[in-house]
Tab-separated table of C-alpha atoms in Angstrom:
chain	number	residue	atom	x	y	z
G	69	MET	CA	0.275	0.285	0.156
G	70	THR	CA	1.216	3.525	-0.969
G	71	ASP	CA	-0.322	5.282	2.056
G	72	SER	CA	1.856	5.829	4.537
G	73	SER	CA	-0.745	7.239	7.091
G	74	THR	CA	-1.867	3.617	7.939
G	75	SER	CA	0.527	1.668	10.537
G	76	GLU	CA	-0.957	-1.643	8.795
G	77	PRO	CA	2.157	-2.342	6.293
G	78	GLU	CA	4.417	-1.703	8.889
G	79	MET	CA	3.129	-4.712	11.098
G	80	SER	CA	4.161	-8.215	11.281
G	81	ALA	CA	1.690	-10.840	9.752
G	82	ALA	CA	1.537	-12.418	13.428
G	83	ALA	CA	0.505	-9.070	14.674
G	84	ARG	CA	-2.167	-7.901	12.773
G	85	PRO	CA	-5.771	-9.125	13.852
G	86	ARG	CA	-7.148	-12.037	11.963
G	87	LYS	CA	-9.835	-11.263	9.848
G	88	LYS	CA	-12.018	-13.520	7.652
G	89	LEU	CA	-12.285	-13.716	3.838
G	90	PHE	CA	-14.951	-15.320	1.729
G	91	ILE	CA	-14.587	-15.647	-1.655
G	92	LYS	CA	-17.568	-17.133	-4.048
G	93	THR	CA	-16.195	-18.002	-7.077
G	94	TYR	CA	-18.132	-18.328	-10.742
G	95	GLY	CA	-17.636	-20.120	-13.730
G	96	CYS	CA	-14.168	-21.224	-15.330
G	97	GLN	CA	-11.162	-23.080	-14.224
G	98	MET	CA	-9.139	-19.512	-14.739
G	99	ASN	CA	-11.857	-17.821	-12.310
G	100	VAL	CA	-10.736	-20.339	-9.643
G	101	TYR	CA	-6.745	-19.716	-10.077
G	102	ASP	CA	-7.990	-16.240	-9.951
G	103	SER	CA	-9.646	-16.429	-6.521
G	104	ASP	CA	-6.924	-18.630	-4.831
G	105	ARG	CA	-4.266	-15.717	-5.919
G	106	MET	CA	-6.657	-13.070	-4.584
G	107	ARG	CA	-6.439	-15.353	-0.908
G	108	ASP	CA	-2.605	-14.968	-1.833
G	109	VAL	CA	-2.288	-11.426	-2.101
G	110	LEU	CA	-4.434	-10.850	0.899
G	111	THR	CA	-3.554	-13.449	3.265
G	112	PRO	CA	-0.316	-11.202	4.350
G	113	LEU	CA	-3.073	-8.566	5.080
G	114	GLY	CA	-4.455	-10.967	8.089
G	115	TYR	CA	-7.192	-12.688	6.096
G	116	GLU	CA	-7.902	-16.074	6.750
G	117	PRO	CA	-10.605	-18.083	5.531
G	118	ALA	CA	-14.268	-18.105	6.029
G	119	ASP	CA	-17.036	-20.869	5.510
G	120	ARG	CA	-19.668	-18.419	5.339
G	121	PRO	CA	-20.465	-14.969	4.124
G	122	ASP	CA	-21.990	-14.047	7.121
G	123	ASP	CA	-18.782	-14.757	9.022
G	124	ALA	CA	-16.841	-12.659	7.007
G	125	ASP	CA	-15.254	-9.439	7.378
G	126	LEU	CA	-14.683	-9.100	3.492
G	127	VAL	CA	-16.854	-10.706	0.706
G	128	ILE	CA	-15.610	-11.368	-2.878
G	129	LEU	CA	-17.868	-12.503	-5.844
G	130	ASN	CA	-15.362	-13.558	-8.406
G	131	THR	CA	-18.309	-13.252	-11.353
G	132	CYS	CA	-17.934	-14.770	-15.181
G	133	HIS	CA	-19.751	-13.550	-18.059
G	134	ILE	CA	-20.005	-16.501	-20.443
G	135	ARG	CA	-22.864	-18.304	-18.615
G	136	GLU	CA	-26.588	-17.479	-19.086
G	137	LYS	CA	-27.847	-14.766	-16.675
G	138	ALA	CA	-24.579	-14.250	-15.490
G	139	ALA	CA	-24.891	-10.507	-14.056
G	140	GLU	CA	-28.496	-11.556	-12.388
G	141	LYS	CA	-27.314	-13.887	-10.657
G	142	VAL	CA	-24.638	-11.308	-9.239
G	143	TYR	CA	-27.505	-9.060	-8.223
G	144	SER	CA	-29.456	-12.369	-6.533
G	145	GLU	CA	-26.075	-12.777	-4.594
G	146	LEU	CA	-25.905	-8.867	-3.591
G	147	GLY	CA	-29.286	-8.985	-2.544
G	148	ARG	CA	-28.659	-11.575	0.014
G	149	LEU	CA	-25.775	-10.071	1.293
G	150	LYS	CA	-27.391	-6.622	2.307
G	151	PRO	CA	-29.270	-7.689	5.312
G	152	MET	CA	-25.990	-9.739	6.362
G	153	LYS	CA	-23.993	-6.293	5.996
G	154	GLU	CA	-26.505	-4.456	7.842
G	155	GLY	CA	-26.822	-6.697	10.371
G	156	LYS	CA	-23.118	-6.370	11.281
G	157	ALA	CA	-22.872	-2.696	11.153
G	158	ALA	CA	-25.796	-2.703	13.626
G	159	ALA	CA	-23.895	-4.992	15.747
G	160	GLY	CA	-20.705	-2.631	15.461
G	161	SER	CA	-18.651	-4.335	13.002
G	162	SER	CA	-18.494	-4.202	9.173
G	163	MET	CA	-18.570	-6.317	6.294
G	164	THR	CA	-16.873	-5.028	2.728
G	165	VAL	CA	-18.257	-6.788	-0.519
G	166	ALA	CA	-16.602	-6.550	-3.271
G	167	VAL	CA	-17.522	-7.718	-7.295
G	168	ALA	CA	-14.446	-9.140	-9.310
G	169	GLY	CA	-14.149	-11.142	-12.608
G	170	CYS	CA	-15.966	-10.802	-15.851
G	171	VAL	CA	-19.257	-9.278	-15.060
G	172	ALA	CA	-16.933	-6.374	-12.818
G	173	GLN	CA	-15.373	-5.581	-16.054
G	174	ALA	CA	-18.325	-5.557	-18.458
G	175	GLU	CA	-20.683	-3.868	-15.784
G	176	GLY	CA	-18.782	-1.694	-13.259
G	177	ALA	CA	-20.691	1.270	-13.144
G	178	GLU	CA	-23.732	-0.212	-13.414
G	179	ILE	CA	-23.083	-3.017	-10.456
G	180	GLN	CA	-22.330	0.401	-8.227
G	181	ARG	CA	-25.340	2.108	-9.617
G	182	ARG	CA	-28.093	-0.571	-9.041
G	183	ALA	CA	-26.059	-2.112	-5.508
G	184	PRO	CA	-24.909	0.418	-3.159
G	185	VAL	CA	-23.808	-2.670	-1.160
G	186	VAL	CA	-21.077	-3.080	-3.010
G	187	ASP	CA	-17.950	-1.426	-1.677
G	188	LEU	CA	-15.215	-2.314	-4.399
G	189	VAL	CA	-15.451	-3.473	-8.404
G	190	VAL	CA	-12.363	-4.867	-9.815
G	191	GLY	CA	-11.576	-6.045	-12.836
G	192	PRO	CA	-9.749	-9.495	-13.681
G	193	GLN	CA	-6.529	-7.670	-14.493
G	194	THR	CA	-6.271	-5.634	-11.115
G	195	TYR	CA	-6.247	-8.157	-8.305
G	196	HIS	CA	-2.507	-7.435	-7.671
G	197	LYS	CA	-4.274	-4.386	-6.364
G	198	LEU	CA	-6.319	-5.279	-4.028
G	199	PRO	CA	-4.591	-4.787	-0.533
G	200	GLU	CA	-4.439	-0.528	-1.903
G	201	LEU	CA	-7.964	-0.994	-3.057
G	202	ILE	CA	-9.571	-2.171	0.450
G	203	ALA	CA	-7.305	0.101	2.510
G	204	SER	CA	-8.834	2.806	0.984
G	205	VAL	CA	-12.461	1.579	1.537
G	206	HIS	CA	-11.669	1.361	5.150
G	207	ARG	CA	-10.064	4.661	5.256
G	208	GLY	CA	-13.464	6.431	3.295
G	209	ARG	CA	-11.684	7.501	0.258
G	210	GLY	CA	-10.856	6.225	-3.024
G	211	GLU	CA	-13.301	5.767	-6.217
G	212	GLY	CA	-13.694	2.002	-5.425
G	213	LEU	CA	-13.651	1.516	-8.944
G	214	ASP	CA	-10.916	-0.008	-10.846
G	215	THR	CA	-11.166	-2.305	-14.106
G	216	GLU	CA	-8.551	-1.012	-16.369
G	217	PHE	CA	-6.456	-3.581	-18.296
G	218	GLU	CA	-3.129	-3.758	-17.025
G	219	VAL	CA	-2.322	-7.543	-17.444
G	220	GLU	CA	1.589	-7.640	-16.934
G	221	ASP	CA	1.676	-5.648	-13.900
G	222	LYS	CA	-0.881	-7.990	-12.570
G	223	PHE	CA	1.357	-11.053	-13.023
G	224	ASP	CA	4.297	-9.365	-11.819
G	225	ALA	CA	2.848	-8.606	-8.616
G	226	LEU	CA	1.049	-11.863	-7.716
G	227	ALA	CA	3.997	-14.107	-9.215
G	228	ILE	CA	4.438	-14.938	-5.203
G	229	PRO	CA	6.241	-18.038	-4.170
G	230	ASP	CA	3.957	-18.261	-1.114
G	231	ARG	CA	1.165	-18.964	-3.029
G	232	GLN	CA	-1.392	-21.206	-0.688
G	233	ILE	CA	-2.363	-24.430	-2.142
G	234	GLU	CA	-4.541	-27.353	-1.383
G	235	GLY	CA	-4.568	-30.567	-2.800
G	236	TYR	CA	-1.763	-32.335	-5.419
G	237	SER	CA	-3.011	-30.268	-8.269
G	238	ALA	CA	-3.011	-26.715	-9.191
G	239	PHE	CA	-4.103	-24.218	-12.221
G	240	VAL	CA	-1.427	-22.212	-13.570
G	241	THR	CA	-2.342	-19.247	-16.023
G	242	VAL	CA	0.203	-18.755	-18.816
G	243	GLN	CA	-1.976	-16.507	-21.390
G	244	GLU	CA	-4.774	-14.341	-20.957
G	245	GLY	CA	-7.166	-12.080	-23.653
G	246	CYS	CA	-8.720	-13.014	-26.954
G	247	ASP	CA	-8.052	-11.823	-30.208
G	248	LYS	CA	-10.825	-14.037	-31.979
G	249	PHE	CA	-13.750	-12.042	-31.547
G	250	CYS	CA	-16.435	-14.751	-31.767
G	251	THR	CA	-19.928	-13.009	-32.267
G	252	PHE	CA	-21.474	-14.726	-29.185
G	253	CYS	CA	-18.331	-14.051	-26.781
G	254	VAL	CA	-17.603	-11.092	-24.014
G	255	VAL	CA	-14.641	-12.373	-23.314
G	256	PRO	CA	-12.710	-10.004	-25.715
G	257	TYR	CA	-14.346	-7.008	-23.764
G	258	THR	CA	-13.881	-8.771	-20.455
G	259	ARG	CA	-10.375	-9.940	-20.472
G	260	GLY	CA	-8.424	-7.966	-23.232
G	261	ALA	CA	-6.050	-8.748	-25.940
G	262	GLU	CA	-4.256	-11.777	-25.884
G	263	TRP	CA	-1.237	-11.835	-23.560
G	264	SER	CA	1.284	-14.151	-22.432
G	265	ARG	CA	3.430	-14.273	-19.534
G	266	PRO	CA	7.175	-14.952	-19.956
G	267	VAL	CA	8.337	-18.450	-19.341
G	268	ASP	CA	10.636	-17.980	-16.395
G	269	GLN	CA	7.809	-16.420	-14.764
G	270	ILE	CA	5.939	-19.473	-14.975
G	271	VAL	CA	8.711	-21.797	-14.351
G	272	ALA	CA	9.296	-19.824	-11.042
G	273	GLU	CA	5.707	-20.473	-10.409
G	274	VAL	CA	5.825	-24.471	-11.447
G	275	ARG	CA	8.983	-25.135	-9.314
G	276	ALA	CA	7.413	-23.303	-6.172
G	277	LEU	CA	4.344	-25.724	-6.668
G	278	ALA	CA	6.260	-28.427	-7.198
G	279	ALA	CA	7.895	-27.985	-4.174
G	280	LYS	CA	4.786	-27.612	-2.179
G	281	GLY	CA	3.749	-30.521	-3.571
G	282	ILE	CA	1.832	-30.250	-6.587
G	283	ARG	CA	2.312	-32.922	-8.975
G	284	GLU	CA	-0.510	-32.215	-12.024
G	285	VAL	CA	-0.403	-28.521	-13.118
G	286	THR	CA	-3.168	-27.608	-15.770
G	287	LEU	CA	-2.051	-24.471	-17.661
G	288	LEU	CA	-4.886	-21.910	-18.278
G	289	GLY	CA	-5.504	-19.301	-20.742
G	290	GLN	CA	-8.852	-18.078	-22.936
G	291	ASN	CA	-7.377	-19.038	-25.906
G	292	VAL	CA	-4.136	-20.855	-24.198
G	293	ASN	CA	-2.627	-22.491	-27.407
G	294	ALA	CA	-1.947	-18.987	-28.555
G	295	TYR	CA	0.713	-18.751	-26.173
G	296	HIS	CA	3.953	-16.838	-27.195
G	297	GLY	CA	5.817	-16.162	-24.094
G	298	ALA	CA	8.982	-14.201	-24.043
G	299	ALA	CA	11.958	-17.296	-24.222
G	300	PRO	CA	13.604	-18.379	-20.678
G	301	GLY	CA	16.812	-16.433	-19.978
G	302	GLY	CA	19.524	-17.054	-21.980
G	303	ARG	CA	17.900	-18.032	-24.495
G	304	GLU	CA	16.550	-14.288	-25.761
G	305	ALA	CA	17.457	-14.679	-29.097
G	306	GLU	CA	14.745	-17.530	-29.732
G	307	GLY	CA	12.187	-14.299	-28.867
G	308	SER	CA	8.843	-16.323	-27.752
G	309	TRP	CA	7.995	-20.045	-27.115
G	310	GLY	CA	4.779	-21.614	-28.102
G	311	LEU	CA	3.219	-23.844	-25.868
G	312	GLY	CA	4.399	-27.056	-26.877
G	313	GLN	CA	7.833	-25.843	-26.197
G	314	LEU	CA	6.495	-24.301	-22.985
G	315	VAL	CA	5.048	-27.726	-22.061
G	316	ARG	CA	8.291	-29.868	-22.631
G	317	HIS	CA	10.295	-27.778	-20.282
G	318	LEU	CA	7.700	-27.362	-17.427
G	319	ALA	CA	8.217	-31.787	-18.150
G	320	LEU	CA	11.616	-31.700	-16.829
G	321	ILE	CA	10.950	-30.049	-13.615
G	322	GLY	CA	11.026	-32.273	-10.369
G	323	GLY	CA	7.902	-33.544	-9.071
G	324	ILE	CA	5.387	-31.967	-11.857
G	325	GLU	CA	4.318	-35.653	-13.023
G	326	ARG	CA	1.149	-34.554	-14.807
G	327	ILE	CA	0.401	-31.560	-17.807
G	328	ARG	CA	-2.776	-30.571	-18.896
G	329	PHE	CA	-4.373	-26.979	-20.590
G	330	THR	CA	-7.282	-25.710	-21.725
G	331	THR	CA	-9.096	-24.031	-23.605
G	332	SER	CA	-7.763	-23.939	-26.924
G	333	HIS	CA	-8.875	-22.861	-30.308
G	334	PRO	CA	-8.765	-24.931	-33.394
G	335	ARG	CA	-7.031	-21.957	-35.419
G	336	ASP	CA	-4.313	-22.322	-32.951
G	337	MET	CA	-3.030	-26.045	-33.506
G	338	ASP	CA	0.675	-25.996	-34.583
G	339	ASP	CA	2.631	-29.299	-35.630
G	340	ASP	CA	4.668	-28.383	-32.630
G	341	LEU	CA	2.078	-28.814	-30.171
G	342	ILE	CA	0.522	-31.900	-31.718
G	343	ALA	CA	3.965	-33.321	-31.412
G	344	ALA	CA	3.847	-32.845	-27.889
G	345	PHE	CA	1.593	-35.096	-27.602
G	346	ALA	CA	3.049	-37.759	-29.424
G	347	ASP	CA	6.813	-37.454	-27.406
G	348	GLU	CA	6.089	-35.906	-23.928
G	349	PRO	CA	4.722	-38.528	-21.817
G	350	LYS	CA	3.744	-36.038	-18.997
G	351	LEU	CA	1.492	-34.368	-21.473
G	352	MET	CA	-1.568	-35.940	-20.370
G	353	PRO	CA	-3.769	-37.419	-23.256
G	354	TYR	CA	-6.760	-35.457	-22.869
G	355	PHE	CA	-7.539	-32.508	-25.277
G	356	HIS	CA	-10.502	-29.980	-24.879
G	357	LEU	CA	-11.152	-28.456	-28.302
G	358	PRO	CA	-14.124	-26.459	-28.500
G	359	VAL	CA	-15.783	-26.106	-32.146
G	360	GLN	CA	-19.143	-24.451	-31.056
G	361	SER	CA	-21.317	-25.823	-34.064
G	362	GLY	CA	-20.617	-28.354	-37.096
G	363	SER	CA	-22.282	-26.297	-39.744
G	364	ASP	CA	-19.925	-24.052	-41.920
G	365	ARG	CA	-22.492	-21.490	-41.973
G	366	ILE	CA	-23.056	-21.310	-38.483
G	367	LEU	CA	-19.205	-21.150	-37.933
G	368	ARG	CA	-19.100	-18.647	-40.422
G	369	ALA	CA	-21.976	-16.286	-38.462
G	370	MET	CA	-20.040	-17.070	-35.252
G	371	ASN	CA	-17.032	-15.810	-36.610
G	372	ARG	CA	-15.253	-19.014	-35.649
G	373	LYS	CA	-12.730	-18.451	-38.508
G	374	HIS	CA	-11.924	-22.382	-39.118
G	375	SER	CA	-14.380	-24.839	-41.002
G	376	ALA	CA	-16.009	-28.316	-39.905
G	377	ALA	CA	-13.518	-30.148	-42.257
G	378	GLU	CA	-10.615	-28.209	-40.541
G	379	TYR	CA	-11.447	-28.760	-37.176
G	380	LEU	CA	-11.783	-32.638	-37.961
G	381	ASP	CA	-8.491	-32.276	-39.710
G	382	VAL	CA	-6.934	-31.301	-36.590
G	383	ILE	CA	-8.905	-33.912	-34.607
G	384	ALA	CA	-7.116	-36.686	-36.972
G	385	ARG	CA	-4.081	-35.218	-36.492
G	386	LEU	CA	-3.945	-35.508	-32.830
G	387	ARG	CA	-5.153	-38.998	-33.030
G	388	GLU	CA	-2.140	-39.936	-35.557
G	389	ALA	CA	0.349	-38.570	-32.961
G	390	ARG	CA	-1.309	-39.918	-29.790
G	391	PRO	CA	-3.655	-42.407	-31.121
G	392	ASP	CA	-5.226	-43.432	-27.250
G	393	ILE	CA	-5.961	-39.513	-26.878
G	394	ALA	CA	-9.497	-38.505	-25.422
G	395	ILE	CA	-11.310	-35.087	-27.136
G	396	SER	CA	-13.958	-33.202	-25.381
G	397	GLY	CA	-15.556	-29.861	-26.535
G	398	ASP	CA	-18.125	-27.343	-26.673
G	399	MET	CA	-21.212	-27.139	-28.513
G	400	ILE	CA	-23.676	-24.247	-28.847
G	401	VAL	CA	-27.239	-24.871	-30.498
G	402	GLY	CA	-30.044	-22.276	-31.356
G	403	PHE	CA	-27.599	-19.820	-32.811
G	404	PRO	CA	-29.516	-17.223	-34.495
G	405	GLY	CA	-29.941	-18.730	-37.723
G	406	GLU	CA	-29.703	-22.159	-36.865
G	407	THR	CA	-31.757	-24.562	-39.405
G	408	GLU	CA	-32.414	-28.008	-38.877
G	409	ALA	CA	-29.988	-28.481	-41.382
G	410	ASP	CA	-27.555	-26.697	-39.716
G	411	PHE	CA	-28.364	-28.562	-36.314
G	412	GLU	CA	-27.779	-31.811	-38.303
G	413	ALA	CA	-24.453	-30.913	-39.306
G	414	THR	CA	-23.241	-30.319	-35.804
G	415	MET	CA	-24.815	-34.171	-34.808
G	416	ASP	CA	-22.968	-35.355	-37.539
G	417	LEU	CA	-19.691	-33.738	-36.538
G	418	VAL	CA	-20.294	-35.356	-33.201
G	419	ARG	CA	-20.504	-38.585	-34.618
G	420	GLN	CA	-17.276	-38.039	-36.445
G	421	VAL	CA	-15.589	-36.873	-33.774
G	422	ASP	CA	-16.741	-39.608	-30.958
G	423	TYR	CA	-16.348	-37.231	-27.829
G	424	ALA	CA	-14.855	-38.645	-24.454
G	425	ALA	CA	-17.148	-35.859	-22.943
G	426	CYS	CA	-18.606	-32.509	-24.061
G	427	PHE	CA	-20.004	-29.224	-22.692
G	428	SER	CA	-23.152	-28.392	-24.905
G	429	PHE	CA	-25.455	-25.068	-24.045
G	430	LYS	CA	-28.318	-23.127	-25.633
G	431	TYR	CA	-27.513	-19.729	-27.421
G	432	SER	CA	-27.974	-16.828	-25.134
G	433	ARG	CA	-27.377	-13.126	-25.975
G	434	ARG	CA	-24.719	-11.297	-24.497
G	435	PRO	CA	-25.286	-7.797	-24.105
G	436	GLY	CA	-22.777	-6.031	-26.414
G	437	THR	CA	-21.410	-8.774	-28.288
G	438	PRO	CA	-22.453	-8.640	-32.098
G	439	ALA	CA	-24.645	-11.787	-32.189
G	440	ALA	CA	-27.238	-10.070	-29.700
G	441	SER	CA	-27.931	-7.922	-32.872
G	442	LEU	CA	-28.866	-11.018	-35.265
G	443	GLY	CA	-31.967	-11.637	-37.201
G	444	GLY	CA	-33.256	-15.361	-37.027
G	445	GLN	CA	-33.163	-15.827	-32.946
G	446	VAL	CA	-34.388	-19.695	-32.822
G	447	ASP	CA	-37.361	-20.291	-30.859
G	448	GLU	CA	-36.858	-21.270	-26.946
G	449	ALA	CA	-38.815	-24.249	-27.613
G	450	VAL	CA	-36.697	-25.265	-30.778
G	451	ALA	CA	-33.345	-24.733	-29.171
G	452	SER	CA	-34.024	-26.586	-26.014
G	453	GLN	CA	-35.746	-29.635	-28.053
G	454	ARG	CA	-32.292	-29.362	-30.497
G	455	LEU	CA	-29.998	-29.543	-27.235
G	456	LEU	CA	-32.289	-32.454	-25.767
G	457	GLN	CA	-31.473	-34.474	-28.800
G	458	LEU	CA	-27.646	-33.473	-29.044
G	459	GLN	CA	-26.764	-33.991	-25.128
G	460	ALA	CA	-28.823	-37.323	-25.269
G	461	LEU	CA	-25.812	-38.405	-28.147
G	462	LEU	CA	-23.060	-36.870	-26.009
G	463	ASN	CA	-24.159	-38.944	-22.952
G	464	GLU	CA	-24.039	-41.769	-24.901
G	465	GLN	CA	-20.463	-41.186	-26.224
G	466	GLN	CA	-19.346	-40.297	-22.799
G	467	GLU	CA	-20.691	-43.342	-21.172
G	468	ALA	CA	-19.157	-45.840	-24.055
G	469	PHE	CA	-15.654	-43.928	-23.450
G	470	ASN	CA	-15.812	-44.477	-20.016
G	471	ARG	CA	-17.264	-48.208	-20.172
G	472	SER	CA	-14.168	-48.954	-22.871
G	473	THR	CA	-11.787	-48.461	-20.084
G	474	ILE	CA	-13.073	-51.245	-18.153
G	475	GLY	CA	-10.413	-54.423	-18.015
G	476	ARG	CA	-7.303	-51.868	-18.786
G	477	THR	CA	-4.717	-50.229	-16.027
G	478	LEU	CA	-4.944	-46.616	-15.563
G	479	PRO	CA	-2.337	-44.406	-13.210
G	480	VAL	CA	-4.443	-42.590	-11.071
G	481	LEU	CA	-3.305	-39.647	-9.437
G	482	PHE	CA	-5.096	-40.186	-6.275
G	483	GLU	CA	-6.463	-36.658	-4.153
G	484	ARG	CA	-9.091	-37.111	-1.631
G	485	LYS	CA	-10.555	-39.750	0.704
G	486	GLY	CA	-13.776	-41.134	-0.697
G	487	ARG	CA	-17.440	-41.233	0.346
G	488	ARG	CA	-17.113	-44.305	2.473
G	489	ASP	CA	-14.979	-45.490	5.089
G	490	GLY	CA	-11.813	-47.183	3.330
G	491	GLN	CA	-12.557	-45.700	-0.200
G	492	ILE	CA	-10.146	-42.963	-1.865
G	493	GLY	CA	-10.329	-41.031	-5.073
G	494	GLY	CA	-8.591	-39.263	-7.769
G	495	ARG	CA	-8.479	-38.996	-11.746
G	496	SER	CA	-7.072	-41.176	-14.645
G	497	PRO	CA	-5.236	-39.429	-17.567
G	498	TYR	CA	-8.498	-38.488	-19.293
G	499	LEU	CA	-9.810	-36.839	-16.334
G	500	GLN	CA	-12.065	-39.233	-15.275
G	501	ALA	CA	-13.257	-39.391	-11.884
G	502	VAL	CA	-11.975	-42.965	-10.291
G	503	HIS	CA	-12.791	-44.593	-6.895
G	504	CYS	CA	-11.468	-47.792	-5.398
G	505	ASP	CA	-10.548	-48.984	-1.849
G	506	GLY	CA	-7.241	-48.185	-0.484
G	507	PRO	CA	-5.394	-46.786	2.517
G	508	ALA	CA	-5.449	-43.072	2.866
G	509	GLU	CA	-1.662	-42.957	2.830
G	510	LEU	CA	-2.198	-43.144	-1.238
G	511	ILE	CA	-3.220	-39.623	-1.339
G	512	GLY	CA	-1.071	-37.871	-3.434
G	513	GLN	CA	0.777	-40.428	-5.154
G	514	ILE	CA	0.108	-41.796	-8.473
G	515	VAL	CA	-0.818	-45.751	-8.500
G	516	GLU	CA	-1.610	-48.245	-11.020
G	517	VAL	CA	-5.536	-49.135	-10.696
G	518	GLU	CA	-7.439	-51.703	-12.870
G	519	ILE	CA	-11.021	-50.627	-14.007
G	520	VAL	CA	-13.758	-52.779	-13.289
G	521	ALA	CA	-17.086	-50.466	-13.765
G	522	ALA	CA	-17.731	-47.541	-15.032
G	523	SER	CA	-20.580	-45.407	-15.666
G	524	ARG	CA	-21.213	-41.871	-17.356
G	525	ASN	CA	-19.768	-39.405	-14.440
G	526	ALA	CA	-17.193	-42.289	-12.878
G	527	LEU	CA	-14.602	-45.110	-12.712
G	528	ALA	CA	-14.368	-47.745	-10.030
G	529	GLY	CA	-11.418	-49.639	-10.015
G	530	ARG	CA	-8.749	-51.850	-7.975
G	531	LEU	CA	-5.534	-51.379	-6.700
G	532	SER	CA	-3.212	-53.429	-9.312
G	533	GLY	CA	-0.079	-52.829	-6.987
G	534	GLY	CA	2.368	-50.831	-9.328
G	535	LYS	CA	2.450	-47.714	-7.575
G	536	ARG	CA	4.314	-45.089	-9.938
G	537	SER	CA	5.043	-42.322	-7.913
G	538	ALA	CA	4.737	-40.545	-4.319
G	539	ALA	CA	4.144	-37.463	-3.175
């Protein structure tokens, strides 16, 4: 903090009075990562986690603008917080309420106008300023609104070695923003232009995570395979590195056994990244590649800048490089102007890809996006029926993929105790939930498990006795 009139920065962490922090996270893995980093930057100020908002001195809603009715959900939550804040004030204490994330970026001024309960609005690129902004709120000065794009400053400030970690898997943001401007999407307006962190900064964070016992990292970005970060020190002449180079480099870090990344765009799949699936065993054989529609006409209307055939070609090249790779994706039905023929093209593409998992949604208007003003909005009942048809096919494919693992022995990273005594749970290389009977001492280890049963949502197995690595 920059204001020397407060003594708080001069106090040791142990001397500061403990305060409670509650963060509610909406949406994607990047928001989960951002929430973790907000906790990190606030811990030195004496904030400890609270289990409930009414127990907290500071409540942060970390919002997502992708899902339907995102802003309405935020205002509804703020309505529930208002009496809590008033009750604390009546009792002689206080609650600070902050709205962060993409809704904050898109609707910051409107949030402050409509919801006086909010003390602070902070966009995705200014989390590193939270200590100063909160101090300003507490001192009764400052505007309480900070949504400027300063992504490089954010990562410089948040790249701290004492990140708080639970479990054995962690998210690491390597790229932010989007230059694609799909007509249905608000991300370019809420997260800004594409920007990649330098390799050295990412390596330092992953090394620190490995030292804390993390065994699996998932590299995050709005368009993660557009990653082009500055080459590491001593290799400046190489300019920037792509994601394939970064993955291979991170795989050299001791203790890191698994690497994943999400979310990718078909336009940014280069040969080197595809080759990484073939030659780097630590890169898990599970790849999420959204397509959104199987109709070229709709893809053009979405401004996706790829065709269905080009998407299928990427899938074929991935499967040639890594025959056991599992593919997941995203689909939107009911986009403006979508006909039955367009929908059937989507169904045909799904049959050709044969997804291991897929997220599917009805199109919903996002204020400020080009698609929101398009004609030919699809009737809600028609879109709902198409979604049911699509999800029935996708569910069938997911269940068939899970059943195909029965009889196989898969390495499972155990992360937690199971629902019943003597049971432990973890994840397969394909991101499937796996549970089996076993001792709690195996949590944090990668163990060979024979799969004996499967449902659409999980696998059941038994220990095969082949332990691969320990935390």
